[in-house]
Amino acid sequence: MKPTVRITALAIAGLISGATVASLVVTDASAVTTTANGHAVTSPTEHRMPVPVISSAARSATVESQTGHYAKPTVVLVHGAFADSSSWNSEIRYLRRHDYPVYAIDTPLRGLAFDSAYVEAQLKTIKGPIVLVGHSYAGEVVSQVAAKNPQVKALVYVAALIPKAGDTAASLIGQFPGSQLVSENFRTVSLPGGDTDVYLKADKYGTVYGNGLPKSVIRTASVTQEPVALSAFTDKATVNPPAKTPKWAVISTQDHAVPTAAQKFEANRVGAHITYTRSGHDVPSISPAAVDRAIIAAANSIH
């Protein structure tokens, strides 16, 4: 994972230059889609090419009244634990190529209440309808935010936790067997103030999180991974995802972090449109085409 600048800094840079900065890094990716057990399955073929992307704010807000086409919703991407916003590089490139305004927020990973407030503050700077996308732990975050922000018109969950009020990340992950997010695979660091940062042990990163990524990527990502506060595993969701907001879920079938059965149960529980992809937990990097399709479907539901 590459170090990124907080979205607030990006917004300042955009104001200075007269443009909205969508992301500092993007990648090129393609994927091959096949069918397994009646479900769409995506196999990744990805090639990363970091390049700067700057989009015109005026262009992203244009209404093409002559053709009856209206401005596209803004897509906001929220990464999960052990990652940063560069995990969405492929999706950013795809969305910009299709003229969607897009933000990738670098979430602090300091716990559900803090992270939800942080994302909510970022959304207040965006005008118009929003498709809010969360990977992994960020499924909890986007659910909390969407319940409070009427601008969020669609939700996309990517190998994500989808809570009901009272659920925790630990309870959602642990309700079905198979997760390797267990203490013996963690490296922990005690912090001043009493909280604890959690990392995946470097030699376990590829097994737990990055299965499906190239070995060279795993070796780097296992070192540059972002820690998550231990409290994020035990913080309780305070609200249900908004019932009337349409939802999509991309479920990973080779996930060693959040069991596939848990993802399916949680997605069905909230009435999400479900697709499956043959991927480990890092779906945004391993199987971006599956994510792209879900985002476009969600965006197309907004009128």
Coordinates of C-alpha atoms in Angstrom, one line a residue:
M1 CA 0.0 0.0 0.0
K2 CA 1.3 3.5 -0.8
P3 CA 1.3 6.4 1.6
T4 CA -1.4 8.9 0.7
V5 CA -2.3 12.4 1.6
R6 CA -5.5 13.0 3.7
I7 CA -8.5 14.0 1.7
T8 CA -8.6 17.3 3.5
A9 CA -5.2 18.2 2.1
L10 CA -6.4 17.1 -1.4
A11 CA -9.4 19.5 -1.1
I12 CA -7.1 22.4 -0.2
A13 CA -4.9 21.6 -3.2
G14 CA -8.0 21.5 -5.4
L15 CA -9.1 25.0 -4.2
I16 CA -5.7 26.5 -4.9
S17 CA -5.5 25.0 -8.4
G18 CA -9.2 25.6 -9.3
A19 CA -9.8 21.8 -9.7
T20 CA -11.1 19.0 -7.5
V21 CA -8.4 16.4 -6.8
A22 CA -10.0 13.0 -7.0
S23 CA -6.9 11.0 -6.0
L24 CA -3.1 11.2 -6.2
V25 CA -2.7 7.6 -7.3
V26 CA -4.5 5.4 -9.8
T27 CA -3.9 2.1 -11.4
D28 CA -4.7 0.3 -14.6
A29 CA -6.6 -3.0 -14.2
S30 CA -8.6 -5.5 -16.2
A31 CA -10.5 -8.6 -15.2
V32 CA -12.0 -11.7 -16.8
T33 CA -15.5 -12.7 -15.7
T34 CA -16.7 -16.2 -15.8
T35 CA -19.6 -18.0 -14.2
A36 CA -19.5 -20.4 -11.2
N37 CA -22.6 -21.9 -9.7
G38 CA -24.8 -19.4 -11.4
H39 CA -22.9 -16.4 -10.1
A40 CA -20.7 -13.9 -11.7
V41 CA -17.1 -14.6 -10.7
T42 CA -14.2 -12.3 -11.5
S43 CA -10.6 -13.3 -11.9
P44 CA -8.1 -10.4 -11.7
T45 CA -5.4 -9.4 -14.0
E46 CA -4.0 -6.2 -12.7
H47 CA -1.1 -3.9 -13.5
R48 CA -0.5 -0.9 -11.3
M49 CA 0.6 2.4 -12.9
P50 CA 0.7 5.4 -10.4
V51 CA -0.3 8.6 -12.1
P52 CA -1.8 11.9 -10.9
V53 CA -5.5 12.5 -11.6
I54 CA -7.0 15.9 -11.5
S55 CA -10.6 16.4 -12.6
S56 CA -12.4 19.6 -13.3
A57 CA -15.0 20.4 -10.7
A58 CA -17.2 22.1 -13.3
R59 CA -17.1 19.0 -15.6
S60 CA -18.1 16.7 -12.8
A61 CA -21.1 18.9 -12.0
T62 CA -22.4 19.5 -15.5
V63 CA -26.0 18.7 -16.3
E64 CA -26.5 17.7 -19.9
S65 CA -30.0 19.0 -20.2
Q66 CA -30.2 18.7 -23.9
T67 CA -29.9 14.9 -23.8
G68 CA -31.8 14.4 -20.5
H69 CA -28.7 13.1 -18.8
Y70 CA -28.1 14.5 -15.3
A71 CA -24.9 14.9 -13.4
K72 CA -23.6 11.6 -12.1
P73 CA -23.5 11.0 -8.3
T74 CA -20.3 11.3 -6.5
V75 CA -18.7 8.0 -5.5
V76 CA -17.0 8.0 -2.2
L77 CA -14.6 5.1 -1.4
V78 CA -13.8 4.1 2.2
H79 CA -11.0 1.6 2.8
G80 CA -11.0 -1.0 5.6
A81 CA -8.5 -2.1 8.2
F82 CA -4.8 -2.7 7.3
A83 CA -5.3 -0.6 4.1
D84 CA -5.3 3.0 2.9
S85 CA -7.0 4.8 0.1
S86 CA -4.6 3.6 -2.5
S87 CA -6.3 0.2 -2.4
W88 CA -9.0 1.8 -4.6
N89 CA -6.6 2.8 -7.3
S90 CA -8.1 0.6 -10.0
E91 CA -11.6 1.6 -9.2
I92 CA -10.6 5.3 -9.3
R93 CA -9.2 5.0 -12.8
Y94 CA -12.3 3.2 -14.0
L95 CA -14.7 5.8 -12.5
R96 CA -12.7 8.8 -13.8
R97 CA -12.6 7.2 -17.2
H98 CA -16.4 7.1 -17.1
D99 CA -16.7 10.7 -15.8
Y100 CA -17.7 10.0 -12.2
P101 CA -16.6 12.4 -9.5
V102 CA -14.8 10.3 -7.0
Y103 CA -13.2 10.6 -3.6
A104 CA -11.1 8.0 -1.7
I105 CA -11.0 8.9 2.0
D106 CA -8.0 7.9 4.1
T107 CA -9.9 6.8 7.2
P108 CA -7.9 7.1 10.5
L109 CA -8.9 3.5 11.7
R110 CA -9.4 4.8 15.2
G111 CA -12.6 3.0 16.0
L112 CA -16.2 3.1 14.8
A113 CA -17.4 6.3 16.4
F114 CA -14.3 8.3 15.4
D115 CA -14.0 6.9 11.9
S116 CA -17.8 7.4 11.2
A117 CA -17.5 11.1 12.4
Y118 CA -14.5 11.6 10.2
V119 CA -16.2 10.3 7.1
E120 CA -19.4 12.2 7.9
A121 CA -17.4 15.4 8.1
Q122 CA -15.8 14.7 4.7
L123 CA -19.2 14.1 3.1
K124 CA -20.4 17.5 4.3
T125 CA -18.0 19.0 1.8
I126 CA -19.7 17.2 -1.2
K127 CA -22.8 18.5 -3.0
G128 CA -25.4 16.2 -4.5
P129 CA -26.2 12.5 -4.3
I130 CA -23.5 10.1 -3.1
V131 CA -22.8 6.4 -3.7
L132 CA -20.9 5.4 -0.5
V133 CA -18.6 2.3 -0.8
G134 CA -17.0 0.5 2.1
H135 CA -14.5 -2.4 2.1
S136 CA -14.1 -4.8 5.0
Y137 CA -14.4 -2.9 8.4
A138 CA -15.6 0.2 6.5
G139 CA -18.9 -1.6 5.9
E140 CA -19.7 -0.7 9.5
V141 CA -18.5 2.9 9.0
V142 CA -20.5 3.6 5.9
S143 CA -23.6 2.1 7.5
Q144 CA -23.4 4.5 10.4
V145 CA -22.8 7.4 8.1
A146 CA -25.6 6.6 5.7
A147 CA -28.1 6.4 8.5
K148 CA -27.4 10.1 9.3
N149 CA -26.7 11.6 5.9
P150 CA -29.6 11.8 3.4
Q151 CA -27.2 12.6 0.6
V152 CA -26.2 8.9 0.6
K153 CA -28.5 7.4 -2.0
A154 CA -26.9 4.0 -2.4
L155 CA -24.5 1.8 -0.5
V156 CA -21.9 -0.7 -1.9
Y157 CA -20.4 -3.2 0.5
V158 CA -17.2 -4.9 -0.7
A159 CA -16.2 -8.1 1.3
A160 CA -17.6 -6.0 4.1
L161 CA -19.1 -6.2 7.5
I162 CA -22.8 -5.0 7.5
P163 CA -24.0 -4.5 11.0
K164 CA -27.3 -4.1 12.8
A165 CA -27.4 -2.0 15.9
G166 CA -25.5 -3.7 18.7
D167 CA -23.3 -5.7 16.5
T168 CA -19.5 -5.5 16.7
A169 CA -16.8 -6.3 14.1
A170 CA -15.8 -9.3 16.3
S171 CA -19.3 -10.6 16.5
L172 CA -19.9 -10.2 12.8
I173 CA -16.7 -12.0 11.9
G174 CA -17.0 -14.7 14.5
Q175 CA -20.6 -15.8 13.8
F176 CA -19.3 -18.2 11.2
P177 CA -16.1 -20.3 11.2
G178 CA -13.1 -19.7 9.0
S179 CA -11.7 -16.3 9.8
Q180 CA -7.9 -16.1 10.4
L181 CA -8.3 -12.7 12.0
V182 CA -7.2 -14.2 15.3
S183 CA -4.8 -13.0 18.0
E184 CA -1.9 -15.3 17.0
N185 CA -1.8 -13.6 13.6
F186 CA -1.7 -10.1 15.1
R187 CA 1.2 -7.9 16.1
T188 CA 0.0 -5.4 18.7
V189 CA 1.5 -2.1 19.9
S190 CA 0.3 -0.4 23.1
L191 CA -0.3 3.3 22.7
P192 CA -0.3 6.2 25.1
G193 CA -3.8 6.7 26.3
G194 CA -4.6 3.0 26.6
D195 CA -5.6 1.9 23.1
T196 CA -3.7 -0.7 21.1
D197 CA -2.8 -0.7 17.5
V198 CA -3.2 -4.0 15.6
Y199 CA -1.2 -5.1 12.6
L200 CA -1.2 -8.4 10.8
K201 CA 2.1 -10.2 11.3
A202 CA 4.1 -9.8 8.1
D203 CA 4.4 -13.5 7.5
K204 CA 0.6 -13.9 7.9
Y205 CA -0.5 -11.0 5.7
G206 CA -0.7 -12.9 2.5
T207 CA -2.6 -15.7 4.1
V208 CA -5.1 -13.6 6.1
Y209 CA -5.6 -10.6 3.9
G210 CA -3.8 -10.7 0.6
N211 CA -4.4 -14.2 -0.8
G212 CA -4.8 -13.6 -4.5
L213 CA -2.3 -10.7 -4.7
P214 CA 1.1 -11.2 -6.4
K215 CA 3.8 -12.2 -4.0
S216 CA 5.8 -9.1 -4.7
V217 CA 2.8 -6.9 -3.7
I218 CA 2.2 -9.0 -0.5
R219 CA 5.8 -8.5 0.5
T220 CA 5.5 -4.7 0.3
A221 CA 2.0 -4.4 1.6
S222 CA 2.8 -6.5 4.7
V223 CA 5.3 -3.8 5.7
T224 CA 3.3 -0.7 4.7
Q225 CA -0.1 -1.9 6.1
E226 CA -2.0 0.6 8.2
P227 CA -2.8 -0.4 11.8
V228 CA -6.3 -0.4 13.1
A229 CA -7.2 0.4 16.7
L230 CA -8.1 -2.7 18.7
S231 CA -11.3 -0.9 19.9
A232 CA -12.6 -1.1 16.3
F233 CA -13.2 -4.8 16.8
T234 CA -15.4 -4.3 19.9
D235 CA -17.2 -1.0 19.2
K236 CA -20.9 -1.5 18.8
A237 CA -22.9 -0.2 15.9
T238 CA -25.5 2.3 17.2
V239 CA -27.9 2.3 14.2
N240 CA -29.1 0.0 11.5
P241 CA -28.2 0.7 7.9
P242 CA -31.0 2.8 6.4
A243 CA -33.7 0.4 5.2
K244 CA -34.8 2.5 2.2
T245 CA -31.3 3.0 0.8
P246 CA -30.6 0.5 -2.0
K247 CA -27.6 -1.7 -1.3
W248 CA -25.1 -3.8 -3.2
A249 CA -22.7 -6.4 -1.8
V250 CA -19.7 -7.9 -3.5
I251 CA -18.9 -11.1 -1.7
S252 CA -15.5 -12.7 -1.9
T253 CA -15.5 -16.5 -2.1
Q254 CA -11.9 -17.1 -1.0
D255 CA -11.9 -14.8 2.0
H256 CA -9.8 -15.7 5.0
A257 CA -10.6 -12.6 7.0
V258 CA -14.4 -12.2 6.8
P259 CA -15.9 -15.6 6.1
T260 CA -17.9 -15.8 2.9
A261 CA -20.9 -17.2 4.9
A262 CA -20.8 -14.1 7.1
Q263 CA -20.8 -11.8 4.2
K264 CA -23.7 -13.6 2.6
F265 CA -25.7 -13.7 5.8
E266 CA -25.2 -10.0 6.5
A267 CA -26.0 -9.0 2.9
N268 CA -29.2 -11.0 2.8
R269 CA -30.2 -9.6 6.1
V270 CA -30.3 -6.0 4.7
G271 CA -31.7 -7.0 1.3
A272 CA -28.6 -6.2 -0.7
H273 CA -28.1 -7.1 -4.4
I274 CA -25.4 -9.7 -4.2
T275 CA -22.6 -10.6 -6.6
Y276 CA -19.8 -13.1 -6.0
T277 CA -16.2 -12.8 -7.0
R278 CA -13.3 -15.4 -6.7
S279 CA -11.0 -13.3 -4.5
G280 CA -9.3 -13.1 -1.2
H281 CA -10.2 -10.3 1.2
D282 CA -8.5 -7.5 -0.7
V283 CA -11.2 -7.4 -3.3
P284 CA -10.6 -3.7 -4.4
S285 CA -7.1 -4.7 -5.5
I286 CA -7.6 -8.3 -6.5
S287 CA -11.0 -8.1 -8.3
P288 CA -11.7 -4.5 -9.2
A289 CA -14.0 -5.2 -12.1
A290 CA -16.5 -6.8 -9.8
V291 CA -16.4 -3.7 -7.6
D292 CA -16.8 -1.4 -10.7
R293 CA -19.9 -3.2 -11.8
A294 CA -21.6 -3.0 -8.4
I295 CA -20.8 0.8 -8.1
I296 CA -22.2 1.5 -11.6
A297 CA -25.3 -0.5 -10.8
A298 CA -25.7 1.5 -7.6
A299 CA -25.1 4.8 -9.4
N300 CA -27.7 3.9 -12.0
S301 CA -30.3 3.4 -9.3
I302 CA -30.1 7.1 -8.5
H303 CA -32.5 9.4 -10.4

